[in-house]
Tab-separated table of C-alpha atoms in Angstrom:
chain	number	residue	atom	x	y	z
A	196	UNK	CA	6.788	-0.323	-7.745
A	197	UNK	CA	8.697	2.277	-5.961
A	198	UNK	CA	12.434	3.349	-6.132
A	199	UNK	CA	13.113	1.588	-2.733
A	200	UNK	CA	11.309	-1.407	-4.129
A	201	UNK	CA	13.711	-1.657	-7.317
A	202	UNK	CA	16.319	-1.081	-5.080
A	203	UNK	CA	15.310	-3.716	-2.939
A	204	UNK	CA	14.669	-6.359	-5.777
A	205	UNK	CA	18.787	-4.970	-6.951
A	206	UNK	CA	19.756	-5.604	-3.937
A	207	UNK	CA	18.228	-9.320	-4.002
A	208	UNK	CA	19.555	-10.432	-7.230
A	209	UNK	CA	23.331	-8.778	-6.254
A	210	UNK	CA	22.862	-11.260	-2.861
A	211	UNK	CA	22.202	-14.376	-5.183
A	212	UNK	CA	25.290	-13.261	-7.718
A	213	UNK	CA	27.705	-13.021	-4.065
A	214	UNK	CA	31.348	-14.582	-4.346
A	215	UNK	CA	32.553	-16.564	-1.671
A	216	UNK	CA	35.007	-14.759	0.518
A	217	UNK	CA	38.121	-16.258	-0.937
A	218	UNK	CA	35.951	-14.626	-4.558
A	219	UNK	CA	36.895	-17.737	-6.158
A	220	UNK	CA	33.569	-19.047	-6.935
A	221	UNK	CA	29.647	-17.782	-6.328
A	222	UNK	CA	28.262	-18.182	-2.719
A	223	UNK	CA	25.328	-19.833	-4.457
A	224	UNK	CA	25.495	-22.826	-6.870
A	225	UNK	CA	23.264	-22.075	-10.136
A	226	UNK	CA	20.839	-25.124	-9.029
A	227	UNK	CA	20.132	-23.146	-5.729
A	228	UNK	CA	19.564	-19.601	-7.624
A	229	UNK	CA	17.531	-20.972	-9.743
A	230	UNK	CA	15.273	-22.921	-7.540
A	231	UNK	CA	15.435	-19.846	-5.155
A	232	UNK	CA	14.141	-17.376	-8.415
A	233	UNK	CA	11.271	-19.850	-8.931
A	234	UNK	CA	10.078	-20.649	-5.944
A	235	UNK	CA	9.796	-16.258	-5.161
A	236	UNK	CA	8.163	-14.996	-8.720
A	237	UNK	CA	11.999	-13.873	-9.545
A	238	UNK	CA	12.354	-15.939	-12.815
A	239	UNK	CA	9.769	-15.026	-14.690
A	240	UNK	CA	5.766	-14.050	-14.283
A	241	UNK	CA	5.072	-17.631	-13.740
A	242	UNK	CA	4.161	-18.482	-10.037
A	243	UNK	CA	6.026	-21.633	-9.234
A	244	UNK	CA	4.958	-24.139	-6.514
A	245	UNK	CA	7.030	-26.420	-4.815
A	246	UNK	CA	5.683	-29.443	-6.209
A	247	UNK	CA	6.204	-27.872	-9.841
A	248	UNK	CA	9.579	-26.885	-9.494
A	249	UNK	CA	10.007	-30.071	-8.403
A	250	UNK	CA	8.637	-31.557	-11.435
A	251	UNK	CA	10.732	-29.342	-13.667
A	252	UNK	CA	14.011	-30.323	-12.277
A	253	UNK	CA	13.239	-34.041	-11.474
A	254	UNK	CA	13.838	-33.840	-7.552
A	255	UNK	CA	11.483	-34.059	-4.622
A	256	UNK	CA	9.649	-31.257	-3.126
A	257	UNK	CA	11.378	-32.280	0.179
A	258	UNK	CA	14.615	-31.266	-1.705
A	259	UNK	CA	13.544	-28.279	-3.436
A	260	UNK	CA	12.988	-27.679	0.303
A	261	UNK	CA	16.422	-28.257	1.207
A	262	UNK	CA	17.907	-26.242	-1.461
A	263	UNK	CA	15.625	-23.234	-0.480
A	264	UNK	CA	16.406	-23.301	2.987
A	265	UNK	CA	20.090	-23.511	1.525
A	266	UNK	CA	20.041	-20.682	0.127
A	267	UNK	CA	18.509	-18.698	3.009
A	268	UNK	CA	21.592	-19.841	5.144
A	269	UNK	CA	24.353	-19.027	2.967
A	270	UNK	CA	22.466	-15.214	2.522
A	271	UNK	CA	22.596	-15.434	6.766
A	272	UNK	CA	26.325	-15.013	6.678
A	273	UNK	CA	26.250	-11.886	5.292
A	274	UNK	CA	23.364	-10.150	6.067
A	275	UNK	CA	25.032	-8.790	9.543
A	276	UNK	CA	27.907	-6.785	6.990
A	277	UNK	CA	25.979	-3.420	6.447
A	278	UNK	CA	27.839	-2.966	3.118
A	279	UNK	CA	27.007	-6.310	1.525
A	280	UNK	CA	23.632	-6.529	-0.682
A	281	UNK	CA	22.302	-9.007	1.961
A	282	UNK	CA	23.079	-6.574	5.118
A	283	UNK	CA	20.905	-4.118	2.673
A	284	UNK	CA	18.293	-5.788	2.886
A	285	UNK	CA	18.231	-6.423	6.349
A	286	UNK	CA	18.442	-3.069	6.951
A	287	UNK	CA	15.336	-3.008	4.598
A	288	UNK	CA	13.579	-5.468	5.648
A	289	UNK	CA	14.077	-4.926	9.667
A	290	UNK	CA	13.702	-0.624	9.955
A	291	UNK	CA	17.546	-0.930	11.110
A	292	UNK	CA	15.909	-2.121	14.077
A	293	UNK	CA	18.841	-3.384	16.319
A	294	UNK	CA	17.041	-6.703	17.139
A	295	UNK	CA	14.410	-7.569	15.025
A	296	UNK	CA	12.663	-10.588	16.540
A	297	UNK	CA	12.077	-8.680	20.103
A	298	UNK	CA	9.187	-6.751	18.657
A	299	UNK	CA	7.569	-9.102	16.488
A	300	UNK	CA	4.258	-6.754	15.838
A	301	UNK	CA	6.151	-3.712	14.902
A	302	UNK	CA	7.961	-5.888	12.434
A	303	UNK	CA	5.474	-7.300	11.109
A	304	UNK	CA	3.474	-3.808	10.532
A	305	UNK	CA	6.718	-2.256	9.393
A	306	UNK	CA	6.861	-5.285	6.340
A	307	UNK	CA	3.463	-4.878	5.670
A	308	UNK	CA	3.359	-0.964	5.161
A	309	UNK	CA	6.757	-1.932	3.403
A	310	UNK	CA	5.353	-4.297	0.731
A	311	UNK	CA	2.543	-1.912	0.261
A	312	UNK	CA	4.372	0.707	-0.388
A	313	UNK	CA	7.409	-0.301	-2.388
A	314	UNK	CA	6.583	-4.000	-3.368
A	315	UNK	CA	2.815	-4.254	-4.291
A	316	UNK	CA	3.435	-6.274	-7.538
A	317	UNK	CA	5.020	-8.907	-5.564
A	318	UNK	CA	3.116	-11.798	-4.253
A	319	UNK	CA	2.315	-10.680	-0.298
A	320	UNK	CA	2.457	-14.280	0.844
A	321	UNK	CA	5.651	-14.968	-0.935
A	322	UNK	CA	7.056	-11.696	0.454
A	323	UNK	CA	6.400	-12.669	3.767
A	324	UNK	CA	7.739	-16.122	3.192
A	325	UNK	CA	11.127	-14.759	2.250
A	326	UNK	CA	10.725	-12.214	5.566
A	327	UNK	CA	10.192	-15.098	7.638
A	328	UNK	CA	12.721	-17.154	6.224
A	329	UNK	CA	15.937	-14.560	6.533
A	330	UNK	CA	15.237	-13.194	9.404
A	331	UNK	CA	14.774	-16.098	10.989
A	332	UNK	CA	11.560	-14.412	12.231
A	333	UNK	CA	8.446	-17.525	12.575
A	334	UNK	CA	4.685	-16.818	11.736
A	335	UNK	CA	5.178	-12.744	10.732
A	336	UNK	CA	1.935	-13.206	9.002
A	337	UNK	CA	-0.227	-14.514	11.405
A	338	UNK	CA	0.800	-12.068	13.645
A	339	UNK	CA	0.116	-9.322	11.300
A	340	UNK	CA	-3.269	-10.391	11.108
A	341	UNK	CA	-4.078	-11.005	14.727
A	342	UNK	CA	-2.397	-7.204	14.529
A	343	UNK	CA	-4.897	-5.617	12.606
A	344	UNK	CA	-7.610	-7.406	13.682
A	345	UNK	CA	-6.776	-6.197	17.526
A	346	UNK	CA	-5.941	-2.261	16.109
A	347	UNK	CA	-9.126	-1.980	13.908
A	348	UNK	CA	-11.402	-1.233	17.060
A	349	UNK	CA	-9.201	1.860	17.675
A	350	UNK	CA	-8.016	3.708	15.168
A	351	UNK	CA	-5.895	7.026	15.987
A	352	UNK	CA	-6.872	10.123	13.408
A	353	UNK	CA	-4.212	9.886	10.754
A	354	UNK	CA	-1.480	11.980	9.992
A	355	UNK	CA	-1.004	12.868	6.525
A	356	UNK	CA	2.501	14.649	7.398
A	357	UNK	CA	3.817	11.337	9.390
A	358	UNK	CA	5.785	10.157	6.377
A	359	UNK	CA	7.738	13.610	6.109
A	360	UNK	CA	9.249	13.587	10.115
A	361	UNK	CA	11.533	11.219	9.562
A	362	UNK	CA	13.302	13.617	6.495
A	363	UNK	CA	13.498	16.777	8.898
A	364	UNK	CA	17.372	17.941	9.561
A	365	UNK	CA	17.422	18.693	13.135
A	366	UNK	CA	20.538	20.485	14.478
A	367	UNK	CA	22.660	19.213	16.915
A	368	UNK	CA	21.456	20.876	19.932
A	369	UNK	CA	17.152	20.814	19.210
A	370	UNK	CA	15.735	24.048	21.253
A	371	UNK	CA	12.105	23.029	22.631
A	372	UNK	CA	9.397	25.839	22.918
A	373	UNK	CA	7.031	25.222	25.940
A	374	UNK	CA	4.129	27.447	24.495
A	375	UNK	CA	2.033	26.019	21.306
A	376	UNK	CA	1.594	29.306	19.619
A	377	UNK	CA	3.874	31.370	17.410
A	378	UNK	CA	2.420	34.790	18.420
A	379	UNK	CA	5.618	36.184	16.950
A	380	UNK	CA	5.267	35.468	13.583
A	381	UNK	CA	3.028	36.790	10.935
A	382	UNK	CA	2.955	36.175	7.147
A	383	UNK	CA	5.857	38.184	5.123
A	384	UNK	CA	4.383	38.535	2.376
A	385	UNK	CA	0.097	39.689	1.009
A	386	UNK	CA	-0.591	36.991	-2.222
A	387	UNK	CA	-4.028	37.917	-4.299
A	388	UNK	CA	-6.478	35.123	-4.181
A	389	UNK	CA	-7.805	32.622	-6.241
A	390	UNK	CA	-5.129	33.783	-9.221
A	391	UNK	CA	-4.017	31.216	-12.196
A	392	UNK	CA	-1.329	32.608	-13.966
A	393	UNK	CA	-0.510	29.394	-15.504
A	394	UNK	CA	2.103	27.917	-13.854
A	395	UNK	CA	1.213	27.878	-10.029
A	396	UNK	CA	-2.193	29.041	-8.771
A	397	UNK	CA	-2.733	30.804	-5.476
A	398	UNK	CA	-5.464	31.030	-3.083
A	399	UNK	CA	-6.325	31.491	0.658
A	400	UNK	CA	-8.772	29.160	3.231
A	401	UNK	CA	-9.933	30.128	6.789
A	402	UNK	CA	-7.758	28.012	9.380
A	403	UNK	CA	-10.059	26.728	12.054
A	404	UNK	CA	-6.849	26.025	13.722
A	405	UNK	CA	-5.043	29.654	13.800
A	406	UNK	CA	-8.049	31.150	13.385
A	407	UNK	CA	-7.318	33.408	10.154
A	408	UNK	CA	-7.059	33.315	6.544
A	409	UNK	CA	-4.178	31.548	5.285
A	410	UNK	CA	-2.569	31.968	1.705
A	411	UNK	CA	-0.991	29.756	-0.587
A	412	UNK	CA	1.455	30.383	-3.564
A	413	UNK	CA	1.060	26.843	-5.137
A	414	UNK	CA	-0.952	23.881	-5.408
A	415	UNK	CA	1.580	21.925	-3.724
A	416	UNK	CA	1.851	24.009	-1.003
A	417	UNK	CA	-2.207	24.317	-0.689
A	418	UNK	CA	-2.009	20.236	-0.550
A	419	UNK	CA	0.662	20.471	2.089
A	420	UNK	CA	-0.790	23.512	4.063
A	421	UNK	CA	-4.044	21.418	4.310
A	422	UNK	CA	-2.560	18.603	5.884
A	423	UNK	CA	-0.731	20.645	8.240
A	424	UNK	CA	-4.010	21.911	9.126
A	425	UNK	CA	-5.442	18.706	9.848
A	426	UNK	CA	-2.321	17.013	11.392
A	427	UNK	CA	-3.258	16.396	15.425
A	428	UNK	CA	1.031	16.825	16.023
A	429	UNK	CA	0.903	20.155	14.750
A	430	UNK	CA	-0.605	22.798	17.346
A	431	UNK	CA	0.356	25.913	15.817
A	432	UNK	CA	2.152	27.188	12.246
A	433	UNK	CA	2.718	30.162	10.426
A	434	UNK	CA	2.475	30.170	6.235
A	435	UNK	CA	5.486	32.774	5.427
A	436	UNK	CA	7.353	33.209	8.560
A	437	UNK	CA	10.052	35.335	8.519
A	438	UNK	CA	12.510	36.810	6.051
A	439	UNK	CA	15.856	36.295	5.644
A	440	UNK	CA	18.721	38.653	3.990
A	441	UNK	CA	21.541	36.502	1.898
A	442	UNK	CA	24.935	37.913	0.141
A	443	UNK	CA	25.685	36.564	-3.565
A	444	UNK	CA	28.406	37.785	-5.278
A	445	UNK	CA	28.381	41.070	-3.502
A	446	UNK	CA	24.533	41.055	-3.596
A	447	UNK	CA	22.213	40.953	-0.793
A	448	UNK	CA	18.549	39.095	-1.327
A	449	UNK	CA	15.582	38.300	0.248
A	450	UNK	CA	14.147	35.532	1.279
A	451	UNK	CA	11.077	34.006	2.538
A	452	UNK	CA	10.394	30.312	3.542
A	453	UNK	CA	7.143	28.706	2.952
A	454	UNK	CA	6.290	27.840	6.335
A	455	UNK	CA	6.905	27.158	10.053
A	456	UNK	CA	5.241	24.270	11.973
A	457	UNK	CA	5.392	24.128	16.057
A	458	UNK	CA	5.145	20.148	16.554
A	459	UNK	CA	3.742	18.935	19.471
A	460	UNK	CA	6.476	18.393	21.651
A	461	UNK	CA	7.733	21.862	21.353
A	462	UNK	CA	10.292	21.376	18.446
A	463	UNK	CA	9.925	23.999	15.816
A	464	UNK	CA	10.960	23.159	11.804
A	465	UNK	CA	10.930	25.702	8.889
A	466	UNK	CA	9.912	23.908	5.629
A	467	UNK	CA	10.664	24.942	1.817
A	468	UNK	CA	8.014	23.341	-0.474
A	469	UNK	CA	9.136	22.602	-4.365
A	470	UNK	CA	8.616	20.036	-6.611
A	471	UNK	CA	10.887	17.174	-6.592
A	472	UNK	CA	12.591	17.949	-10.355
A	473	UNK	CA	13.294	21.792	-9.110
A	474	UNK	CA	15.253	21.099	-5.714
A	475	UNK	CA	18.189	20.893	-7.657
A	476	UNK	CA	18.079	23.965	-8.826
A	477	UNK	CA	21.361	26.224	-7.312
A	478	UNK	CA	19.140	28.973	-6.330
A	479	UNK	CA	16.978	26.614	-4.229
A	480	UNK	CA	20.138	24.698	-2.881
A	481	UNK	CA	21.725	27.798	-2.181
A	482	UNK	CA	18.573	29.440	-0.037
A	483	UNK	CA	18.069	26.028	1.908
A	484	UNK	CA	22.018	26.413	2.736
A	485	UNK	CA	21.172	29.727	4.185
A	486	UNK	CA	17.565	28.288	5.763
A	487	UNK	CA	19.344	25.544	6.879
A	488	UNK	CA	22.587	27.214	8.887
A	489	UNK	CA	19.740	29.921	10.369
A	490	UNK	CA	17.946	26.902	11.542
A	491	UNK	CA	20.860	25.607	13.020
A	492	UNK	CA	21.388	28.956	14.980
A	493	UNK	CA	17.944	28.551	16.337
A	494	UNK	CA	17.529	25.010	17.288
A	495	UNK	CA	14.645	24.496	14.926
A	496	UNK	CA	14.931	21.731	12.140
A	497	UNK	CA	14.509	22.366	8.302
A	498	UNK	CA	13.378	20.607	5.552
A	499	UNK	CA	12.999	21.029	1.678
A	500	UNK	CA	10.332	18.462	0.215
A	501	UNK	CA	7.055	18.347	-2.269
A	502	UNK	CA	5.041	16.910	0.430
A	503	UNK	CA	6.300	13.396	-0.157
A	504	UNK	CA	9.279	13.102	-0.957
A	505	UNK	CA	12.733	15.301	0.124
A	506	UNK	CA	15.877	15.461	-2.363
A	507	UNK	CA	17.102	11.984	-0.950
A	508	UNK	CA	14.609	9.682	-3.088
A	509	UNK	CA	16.271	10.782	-6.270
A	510	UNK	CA	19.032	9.003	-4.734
A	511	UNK	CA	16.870	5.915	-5.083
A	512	UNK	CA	15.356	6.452	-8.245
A	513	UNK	CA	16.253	4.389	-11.043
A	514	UNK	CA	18.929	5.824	-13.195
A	515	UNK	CA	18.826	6.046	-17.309
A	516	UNK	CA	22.627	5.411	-17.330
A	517	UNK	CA	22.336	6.046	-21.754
A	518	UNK	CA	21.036	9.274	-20.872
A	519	UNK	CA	23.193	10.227	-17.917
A	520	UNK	CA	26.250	9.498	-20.234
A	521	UNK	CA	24.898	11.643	-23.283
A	522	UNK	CA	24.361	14.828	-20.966
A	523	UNK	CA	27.896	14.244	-19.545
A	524	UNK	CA	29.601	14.080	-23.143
A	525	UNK	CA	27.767	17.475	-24.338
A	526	UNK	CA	28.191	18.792	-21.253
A	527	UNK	CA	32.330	17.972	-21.792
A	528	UNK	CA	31.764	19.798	-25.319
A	529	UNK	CA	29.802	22.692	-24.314
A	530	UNK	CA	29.916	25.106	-21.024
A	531	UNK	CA	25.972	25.446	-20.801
A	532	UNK	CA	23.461	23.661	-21.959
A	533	UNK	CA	20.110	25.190	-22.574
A	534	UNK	CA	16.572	23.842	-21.897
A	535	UNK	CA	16.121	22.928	-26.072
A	536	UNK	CA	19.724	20.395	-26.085
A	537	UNK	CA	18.379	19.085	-22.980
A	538	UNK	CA	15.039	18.434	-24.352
A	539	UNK	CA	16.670	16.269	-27.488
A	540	UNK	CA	18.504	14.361	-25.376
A	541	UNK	CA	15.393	13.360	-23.101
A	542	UNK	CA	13.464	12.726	-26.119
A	543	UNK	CA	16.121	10.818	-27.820
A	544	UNK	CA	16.497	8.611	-24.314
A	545	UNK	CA	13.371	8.913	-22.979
A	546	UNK	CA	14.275	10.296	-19.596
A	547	UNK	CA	12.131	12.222	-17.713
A	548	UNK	CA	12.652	15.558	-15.628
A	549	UNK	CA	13.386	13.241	-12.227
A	550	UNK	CA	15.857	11.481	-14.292
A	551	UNK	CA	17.466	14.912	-15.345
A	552	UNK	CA	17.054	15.731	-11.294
A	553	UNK	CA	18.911	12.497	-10.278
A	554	UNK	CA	21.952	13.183	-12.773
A	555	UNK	CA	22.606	16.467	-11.872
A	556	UNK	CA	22.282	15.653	-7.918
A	557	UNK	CA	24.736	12.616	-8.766
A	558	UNK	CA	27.649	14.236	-10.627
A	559	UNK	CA	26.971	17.529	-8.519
A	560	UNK	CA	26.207	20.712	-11.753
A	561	UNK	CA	24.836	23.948	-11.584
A	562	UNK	CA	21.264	23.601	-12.510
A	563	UNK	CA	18.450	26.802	-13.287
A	564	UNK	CA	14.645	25.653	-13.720
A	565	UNK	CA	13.505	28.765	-15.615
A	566	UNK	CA	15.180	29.691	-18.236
A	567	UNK	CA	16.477	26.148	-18.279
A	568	UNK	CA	20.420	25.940	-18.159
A	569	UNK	CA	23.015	23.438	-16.858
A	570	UNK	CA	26.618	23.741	-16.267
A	571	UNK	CA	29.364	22.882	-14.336
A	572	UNK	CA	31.068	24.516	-11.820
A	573	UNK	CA	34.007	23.759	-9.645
A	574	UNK	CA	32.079	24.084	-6.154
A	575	UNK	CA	29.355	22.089	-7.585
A	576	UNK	CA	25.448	23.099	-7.580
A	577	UNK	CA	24.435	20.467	-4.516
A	578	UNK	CA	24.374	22.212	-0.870
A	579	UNK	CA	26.705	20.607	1.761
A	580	UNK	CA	23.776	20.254	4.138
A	581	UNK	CA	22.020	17.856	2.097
A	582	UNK	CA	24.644	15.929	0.564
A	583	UNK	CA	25.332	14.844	3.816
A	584	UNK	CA	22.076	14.023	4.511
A	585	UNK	CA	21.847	12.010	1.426
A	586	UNK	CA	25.243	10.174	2.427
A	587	UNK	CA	24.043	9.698	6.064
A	588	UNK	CA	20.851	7.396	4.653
A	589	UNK	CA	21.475	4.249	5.319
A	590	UNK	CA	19.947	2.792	1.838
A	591	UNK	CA	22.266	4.958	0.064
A	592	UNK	CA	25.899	3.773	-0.772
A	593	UNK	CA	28.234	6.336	0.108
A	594	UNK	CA	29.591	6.159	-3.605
A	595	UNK	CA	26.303	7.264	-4.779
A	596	UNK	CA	28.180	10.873	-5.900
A	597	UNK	CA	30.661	10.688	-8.611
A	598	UNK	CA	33.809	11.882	-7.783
């Protein structure tokens, strides 16, 4: 299970726990929740049937009926309020789509690629019974199959970088290039090939699609590089683009972004590949701040992502609060903290490094991957750029940053 599918299943249990509006007593009486939980795998690993919660409680299946449908209507009243856990999952659920039952295909695609992304471990059929049910929406699964059976015949050539166009910051004003090519640009920088030095290993493969050798600095960006080169929206890119002089305390550096992809429509976007547990650190944040206002300058979007995922799903990951709140108290009784202290404390919690990541994007510190140190600074560690992309998200609350 995904982040966005324990979100979604939070978000589901805080919609059954709702107070009235007066907050005087629960939306749902505790018969209801707990005939809902059964009925949808929520109560335990059992599978309940109708006929066997019936049996348990001594009613009727018609009534077990009545009380799920219930429950279904009393979750309608809220699911329009985008703040409540019910609008949430409407928003889930629907793609923010404006009107959900126009396009009943698209809907039902978007909840199957939605379920099989986030939600595998639940029951598709009852996952599609509690679709159908709150929004209202009849026979989502029989259209889904009728769907795929009609789409098989023609298949489009995937797109491995589909997933990643929907994280792209694009500026206000987008420029559009008419020509495919980027004749103008030519790699920055001459990497050996085929090297292993341990941490990151680089290489080089001939492009069929520029026509040239391109290098690579990581595996990551090998993985991504090949996808661009197979992507059918991406005519034209350049591995190393351009490079870009930034002032640091009274210092001027270099730097180089990974790559720059011409999409198909003429949009341009510059792209800075690290792994998910490193975009924290300042010295990336602060070199996608500069990326990001050149960008802007241009009319080209920018992203910073590991292929998959962009600094947004920590956000969504699931926290280790005991953790979170040990870092914060030695962090209260010490300036720094070094990569050893850290260690102990993700030992002694078992937290991993994206759990590190998500506490230091949440409460905003000064992060450096190598040699590992944290601290805490008064203008915070987190560039402005994508904190408010991260606020601008609609699954994320805009509380999600401590104050």
């Amino acid at each position: 299970m995904s982040p966005a599918g324990c979100y979604f299943l939070d978000q589901l249990q805080l919609s059954l726990w709702m107070r009235s509006k007066n907050g005087a007593s629960y939306l749902l009486k505790d018969r209801e929740r707990e005939v809902f939980l059964k009925l949808y795998a929520l109560w335990d690993s059992r599978e309940w049937q109708h006929e066997e919660v019936a049996d348990d409680l001594c009613l009727s299946r018609e009534r077990i009926r009545q009380l799920e449908m219930k429950v279904f209507k009393k979750l309608g009243y809220r699911k329009k309020q985008a703040s409540a856990p019910a609008g949430r999952l409407y928003a889930l659920l629907t793609g923010n789509r404006p009107q959900a039952g126009t396009d009943k295909e698209s809907l039902a695609l978007h909840l199957h690629d939605f379920h099989a992304t986030h939600l595998p471990e639940w029951d598709k059929a009852r996952f599609f019974r509690f679709a159908e049910h709150f929004l209202k929406v009849n026979k989502l699964a029989d259209i889904l199959k009728k769907t795929q059976k009609d789409r098989q015949a023609v298949r489009k050539p995937k797109d491995k970088l589909e997933h990643i166009y929907g994280q792209i910051i694009w500026p206000q004003t987008v420029i559009y290039h008419p020509e495919p090519g980027l004749h103008s640009f030519s790699p920055q920088r001459t990497i050996q090939p085929e090297q292993d030095n341990g941490i990151s290993v680089t290489g080089e493969y001939f492009s069929a699609k520029l026509q040239r050798m391109v290098f690579y600095e990581s595996a990551l960006e090998k993985t991504f590089f090949k996808a661009v080169e197979q992507s059918p929206n991406v005519p034209a890119y350049c591995e190393q683009p351009f490079t870009l002089s930034m002032e640091f305390n009274g210092k001027t550096f270099s730097y180089t972004p990974d790559i720059l992809l011409q999409l198909k429509d003429g949009r341009r976007v510059v792209i800075e590949i690290k792994p998910l547990a490193h975009m924290v650190d300042t010295e990336v944040q602060r070199k996608f701040q500069h990326l990001s206002d050149y960008c802007h300058e241009q009319g080209w979007g920018c992203l910073l992502t590991d292929g998959k995922h962009d600094l947004p799903y920590l956000s969504l990951y699931p926290s280790n609060p005991a953790f979170e709140q040990a870092l914060l108290q030695a962090l209260a009784a010490n300036r720094r903290l070094t990569n050893g202290y850290i260690r102990s404390l993700q030992k002694e919690h078992g937290a991993n490094s994206l759990h590190l990541a998500r506490c230091i994007l949440r409460h905003d510190l000064s992060y450096r991957t190598y040699p590992t140190l944290l601290w805490s600074t008064k203008g915070g560690g987190i560039c402005q750029v994508l904190k408010k992309q991260i606020r601008e998200k609609n699954l994320v609350q805009q509380t999600f940053f401590s104050e």
